[in-house]
Short mmCIF file of N, CA and C in Angstrom, two decimals:
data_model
loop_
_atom_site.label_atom_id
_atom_site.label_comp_id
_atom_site.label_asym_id
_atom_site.label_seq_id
_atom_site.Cartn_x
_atom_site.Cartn_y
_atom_site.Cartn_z
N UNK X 1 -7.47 68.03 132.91
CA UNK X 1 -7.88 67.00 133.83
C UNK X 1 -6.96 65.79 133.64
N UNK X 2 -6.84 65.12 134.43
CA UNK X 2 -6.22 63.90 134.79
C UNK X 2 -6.09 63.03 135.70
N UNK X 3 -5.43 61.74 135.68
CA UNK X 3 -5.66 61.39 136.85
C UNK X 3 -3.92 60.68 137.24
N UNK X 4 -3.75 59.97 137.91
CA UNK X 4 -2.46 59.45 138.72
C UNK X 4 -2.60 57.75 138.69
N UNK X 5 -1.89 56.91 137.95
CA UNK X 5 -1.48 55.77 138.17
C UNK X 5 -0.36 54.73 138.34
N UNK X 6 -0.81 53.80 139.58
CA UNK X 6 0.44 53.01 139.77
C UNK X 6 0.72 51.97 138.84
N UNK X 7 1.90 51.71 138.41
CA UNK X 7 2.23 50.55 137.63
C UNK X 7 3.54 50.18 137.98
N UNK X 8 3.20 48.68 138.35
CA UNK X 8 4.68 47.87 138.53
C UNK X 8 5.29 47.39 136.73
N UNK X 9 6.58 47.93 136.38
CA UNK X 9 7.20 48.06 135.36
C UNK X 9 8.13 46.21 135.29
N UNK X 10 8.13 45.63 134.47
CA UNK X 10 8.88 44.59 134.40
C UNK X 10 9.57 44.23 133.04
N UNK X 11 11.07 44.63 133.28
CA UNK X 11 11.29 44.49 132.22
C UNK X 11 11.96 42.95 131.54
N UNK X 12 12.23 43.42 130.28
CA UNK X 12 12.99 41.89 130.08
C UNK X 12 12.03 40.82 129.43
N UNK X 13 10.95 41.47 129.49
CA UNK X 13 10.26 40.04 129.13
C UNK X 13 10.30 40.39 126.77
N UNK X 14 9.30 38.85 127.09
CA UNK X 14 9.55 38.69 125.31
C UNK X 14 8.93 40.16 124.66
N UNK X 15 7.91 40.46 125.23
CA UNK X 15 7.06 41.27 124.24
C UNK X 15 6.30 42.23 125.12
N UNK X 16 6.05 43.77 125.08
CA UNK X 16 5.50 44.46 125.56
C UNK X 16 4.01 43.97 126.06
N UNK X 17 3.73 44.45 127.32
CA UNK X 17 1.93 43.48 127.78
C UNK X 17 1.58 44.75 128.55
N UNK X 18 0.47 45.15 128.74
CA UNK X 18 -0.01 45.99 129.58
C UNK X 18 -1.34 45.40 130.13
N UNK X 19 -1.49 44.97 131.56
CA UNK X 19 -2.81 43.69 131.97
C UNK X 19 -2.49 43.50 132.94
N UNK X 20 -2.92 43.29 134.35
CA UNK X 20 -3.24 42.55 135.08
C UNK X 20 -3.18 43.14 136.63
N UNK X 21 -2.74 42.88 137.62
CA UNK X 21 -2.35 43.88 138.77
C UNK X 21 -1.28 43.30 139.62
N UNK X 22 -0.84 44.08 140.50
CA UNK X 22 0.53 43.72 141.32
C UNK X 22 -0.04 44.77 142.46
N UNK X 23 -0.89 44.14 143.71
CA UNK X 23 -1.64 44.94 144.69
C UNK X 23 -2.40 45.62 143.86
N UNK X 24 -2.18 47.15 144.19
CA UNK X 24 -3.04 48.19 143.20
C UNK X 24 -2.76 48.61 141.97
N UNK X 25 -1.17 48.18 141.62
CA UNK X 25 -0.34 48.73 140.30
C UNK X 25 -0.98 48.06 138.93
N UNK X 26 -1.29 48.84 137.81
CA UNK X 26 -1.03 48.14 136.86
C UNK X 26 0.20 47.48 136.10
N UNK X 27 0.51 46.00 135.88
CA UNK X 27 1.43 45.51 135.45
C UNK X 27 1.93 46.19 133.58
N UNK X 28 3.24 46.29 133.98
CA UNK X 28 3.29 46.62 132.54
C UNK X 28 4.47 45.91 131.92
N UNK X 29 4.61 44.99 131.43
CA UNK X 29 6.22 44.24 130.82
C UNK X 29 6.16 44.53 129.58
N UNK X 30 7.71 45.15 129.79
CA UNK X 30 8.13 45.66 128.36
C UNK X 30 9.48 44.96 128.12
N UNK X 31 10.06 44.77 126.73
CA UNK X 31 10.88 43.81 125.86
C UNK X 31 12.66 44.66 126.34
N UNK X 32 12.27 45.87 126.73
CA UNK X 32 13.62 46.79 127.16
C UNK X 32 13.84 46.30 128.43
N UNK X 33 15.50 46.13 128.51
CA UNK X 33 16.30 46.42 130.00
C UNK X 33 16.26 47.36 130.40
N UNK X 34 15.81 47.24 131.52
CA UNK X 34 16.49 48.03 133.03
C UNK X 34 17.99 49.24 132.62
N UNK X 35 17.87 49.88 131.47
CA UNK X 35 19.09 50.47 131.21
C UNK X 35 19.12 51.56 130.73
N UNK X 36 19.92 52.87 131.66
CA UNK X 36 19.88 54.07 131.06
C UNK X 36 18.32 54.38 130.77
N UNK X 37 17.53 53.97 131.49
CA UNK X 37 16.05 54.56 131.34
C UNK X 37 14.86 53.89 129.97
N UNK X 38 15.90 53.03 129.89
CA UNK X 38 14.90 52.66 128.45
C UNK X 38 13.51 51.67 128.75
N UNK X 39 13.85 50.99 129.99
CA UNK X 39 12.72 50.13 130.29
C UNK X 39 11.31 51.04 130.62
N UNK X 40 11.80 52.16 131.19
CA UNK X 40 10.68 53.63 131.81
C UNK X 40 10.02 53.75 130.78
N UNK X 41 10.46 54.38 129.97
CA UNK X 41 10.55 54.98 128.65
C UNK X 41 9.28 53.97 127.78
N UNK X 42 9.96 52.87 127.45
CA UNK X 42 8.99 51.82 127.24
C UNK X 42 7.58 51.70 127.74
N UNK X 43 7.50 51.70 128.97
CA UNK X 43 6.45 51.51 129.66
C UNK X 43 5.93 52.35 129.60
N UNK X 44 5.71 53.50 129.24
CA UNK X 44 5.04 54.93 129.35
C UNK X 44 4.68 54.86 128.04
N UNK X 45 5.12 54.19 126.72
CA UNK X 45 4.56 54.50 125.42
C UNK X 45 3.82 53.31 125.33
N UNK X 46 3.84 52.01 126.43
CA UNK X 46 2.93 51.11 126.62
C UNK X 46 1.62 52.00 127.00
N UNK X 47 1.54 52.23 128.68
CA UNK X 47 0.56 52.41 128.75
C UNK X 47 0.18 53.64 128.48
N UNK X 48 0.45 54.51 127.46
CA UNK X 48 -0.24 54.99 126.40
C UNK X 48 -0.91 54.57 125.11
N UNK X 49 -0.22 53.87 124.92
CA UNK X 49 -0.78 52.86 123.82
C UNK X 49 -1.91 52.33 124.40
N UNK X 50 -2.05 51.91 125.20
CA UNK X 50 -3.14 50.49 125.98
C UNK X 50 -4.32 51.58 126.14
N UNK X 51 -4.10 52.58 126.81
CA UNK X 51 -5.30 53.63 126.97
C UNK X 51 -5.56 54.51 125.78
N UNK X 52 -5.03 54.53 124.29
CA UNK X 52 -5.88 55.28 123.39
C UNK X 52 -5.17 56.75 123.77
N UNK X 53 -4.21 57.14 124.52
CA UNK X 53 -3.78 59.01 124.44
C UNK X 53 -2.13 58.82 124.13
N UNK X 54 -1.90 59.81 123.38
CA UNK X 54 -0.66 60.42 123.29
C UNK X 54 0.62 60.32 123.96
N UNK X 55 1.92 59.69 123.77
CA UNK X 55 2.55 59.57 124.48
C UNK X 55 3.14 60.42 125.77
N UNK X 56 2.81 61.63 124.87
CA UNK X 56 3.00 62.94 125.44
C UNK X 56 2.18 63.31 126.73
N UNK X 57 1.07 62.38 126.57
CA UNK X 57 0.16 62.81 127.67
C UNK X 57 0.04 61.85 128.91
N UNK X 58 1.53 61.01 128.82
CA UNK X 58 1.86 60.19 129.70
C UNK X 58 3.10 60.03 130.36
N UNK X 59 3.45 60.99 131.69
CA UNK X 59 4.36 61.38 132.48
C UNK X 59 4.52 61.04 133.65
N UNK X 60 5.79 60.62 133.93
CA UNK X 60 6.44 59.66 135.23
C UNK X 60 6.04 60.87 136.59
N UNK X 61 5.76 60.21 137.49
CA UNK X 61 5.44 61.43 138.73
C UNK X 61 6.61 61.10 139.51
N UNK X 62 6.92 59.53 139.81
CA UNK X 62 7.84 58.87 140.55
C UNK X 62 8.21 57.49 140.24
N UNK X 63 9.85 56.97 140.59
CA UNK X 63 9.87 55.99 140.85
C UNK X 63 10.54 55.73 138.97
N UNK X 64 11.77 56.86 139.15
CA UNK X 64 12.16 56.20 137.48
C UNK X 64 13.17 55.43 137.90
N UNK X 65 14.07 55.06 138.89
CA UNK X 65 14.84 53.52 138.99
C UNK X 65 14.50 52.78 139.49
N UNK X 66 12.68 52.49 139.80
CA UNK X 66 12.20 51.55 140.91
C UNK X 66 11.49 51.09 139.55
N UNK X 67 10.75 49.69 139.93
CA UNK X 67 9.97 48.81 138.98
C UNK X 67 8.53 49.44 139.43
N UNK X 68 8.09 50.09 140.77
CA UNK X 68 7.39 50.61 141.52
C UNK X 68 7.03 52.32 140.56
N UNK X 69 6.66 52.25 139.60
CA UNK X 69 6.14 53.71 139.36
C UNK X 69 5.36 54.67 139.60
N UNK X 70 5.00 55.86 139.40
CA UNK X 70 3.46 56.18 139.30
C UNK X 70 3.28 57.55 138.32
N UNK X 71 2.51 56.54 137.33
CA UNK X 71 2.32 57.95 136.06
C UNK X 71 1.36 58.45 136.39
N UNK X 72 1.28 59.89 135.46
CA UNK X 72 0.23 60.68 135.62
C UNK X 72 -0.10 60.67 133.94
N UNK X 73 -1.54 60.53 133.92
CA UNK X 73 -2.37 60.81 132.16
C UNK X 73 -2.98 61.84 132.55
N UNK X 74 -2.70 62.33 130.96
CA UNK X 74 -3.08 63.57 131.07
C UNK X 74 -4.21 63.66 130.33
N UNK X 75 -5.62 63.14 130.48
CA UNK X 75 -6.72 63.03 129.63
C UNK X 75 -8.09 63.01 131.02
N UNK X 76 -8.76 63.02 129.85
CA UNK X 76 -9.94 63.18 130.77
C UNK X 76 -10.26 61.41 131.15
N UNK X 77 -10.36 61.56 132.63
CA UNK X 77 -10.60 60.67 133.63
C UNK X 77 -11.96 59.84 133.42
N UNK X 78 -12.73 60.28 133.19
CA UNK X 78 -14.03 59.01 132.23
C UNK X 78 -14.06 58.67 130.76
N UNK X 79 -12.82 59.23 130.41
CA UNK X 79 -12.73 58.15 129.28
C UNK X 79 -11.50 56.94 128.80
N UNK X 80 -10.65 57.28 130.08
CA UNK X 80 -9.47 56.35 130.42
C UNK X 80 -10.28 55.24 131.65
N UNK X 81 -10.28 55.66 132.68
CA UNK X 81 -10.72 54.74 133.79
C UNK X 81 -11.48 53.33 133.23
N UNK X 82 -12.73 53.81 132.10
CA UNK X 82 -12.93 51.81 131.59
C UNK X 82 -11.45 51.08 130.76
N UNK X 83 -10.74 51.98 130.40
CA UNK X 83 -9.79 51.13 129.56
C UNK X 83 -8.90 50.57 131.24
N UNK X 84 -8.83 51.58 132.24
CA UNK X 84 -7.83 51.33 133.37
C UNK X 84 -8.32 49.62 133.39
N UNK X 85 -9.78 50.00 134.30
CA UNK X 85 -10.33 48.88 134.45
C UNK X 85 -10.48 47.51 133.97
N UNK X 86 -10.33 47.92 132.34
CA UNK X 86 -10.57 46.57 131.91
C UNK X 86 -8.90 45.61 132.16
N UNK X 87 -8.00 46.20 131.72
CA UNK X 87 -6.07 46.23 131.86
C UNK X 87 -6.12 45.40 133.29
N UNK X 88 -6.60 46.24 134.37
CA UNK X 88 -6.56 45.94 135.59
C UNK X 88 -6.95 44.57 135.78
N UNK X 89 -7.98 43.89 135.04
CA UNK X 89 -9.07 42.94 135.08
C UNK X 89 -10.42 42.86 135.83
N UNK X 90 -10.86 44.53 136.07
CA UNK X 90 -11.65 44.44 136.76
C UNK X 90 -13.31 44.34 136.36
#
C-alpha cells in the first residue's frame, strides 16, 4: 500500500525543513544545489525522515529537474497521512 505526494523541492537554503504548503505540494528545503540530482536526492531522505519510513520507501514518480515533484511512499496510508497533515499544517 501507498500513497502519491506532491512536494515543491527548494533548494539552497541553510538547513533541510520539511513544513508547510505551496498550493497542494508539500514544501521541502534542502541545504543541496540544484546539481547533478543532489537537491532530489536530498529531499526524498527529507521527507522520509519527516514521515518515520525508510528511505527506500520513498520514490520520485515525476518531476526530477522540476522543483515541482511527486513522490510516491511506500507505507501504509493511515499511518503517514497524520504526519502528512501535520508538515502540511493542517
Amino acid at each position: 500500500m501507498g500513497l502519491r505526494l506532491a512536494i515543491r523541492v527548494k533548494p539552497g537554503g541553510s538547513r533541510t525543513q520539511v513544513g508547510g504548503t505551496h498550493g497542494d505540494a508539500l514544501i521541502v528545503k534542502v541545504a543541496a544545489r540544484a546539481v547533478d540530482g543532489k537537491a532530489t536526492e536530498a529531499a526524498l531522505r527529507a521527507v522520509a525522515a519527516a514521515l518515520g519510513v525508510r528511505r527506500r520507501d520513498v520514490s520520485l514518480v515525476s518531476g526530477a529537474t522540476s522543483r515541482d515533484k511527486v513522490v510516491e511512499i511506500d507505507a501504509d496510508v493511515a499511518q503517514v497521512t497524520p504526519f502528512i497533515d501535520r508538515l502540511k499544517g493542517s
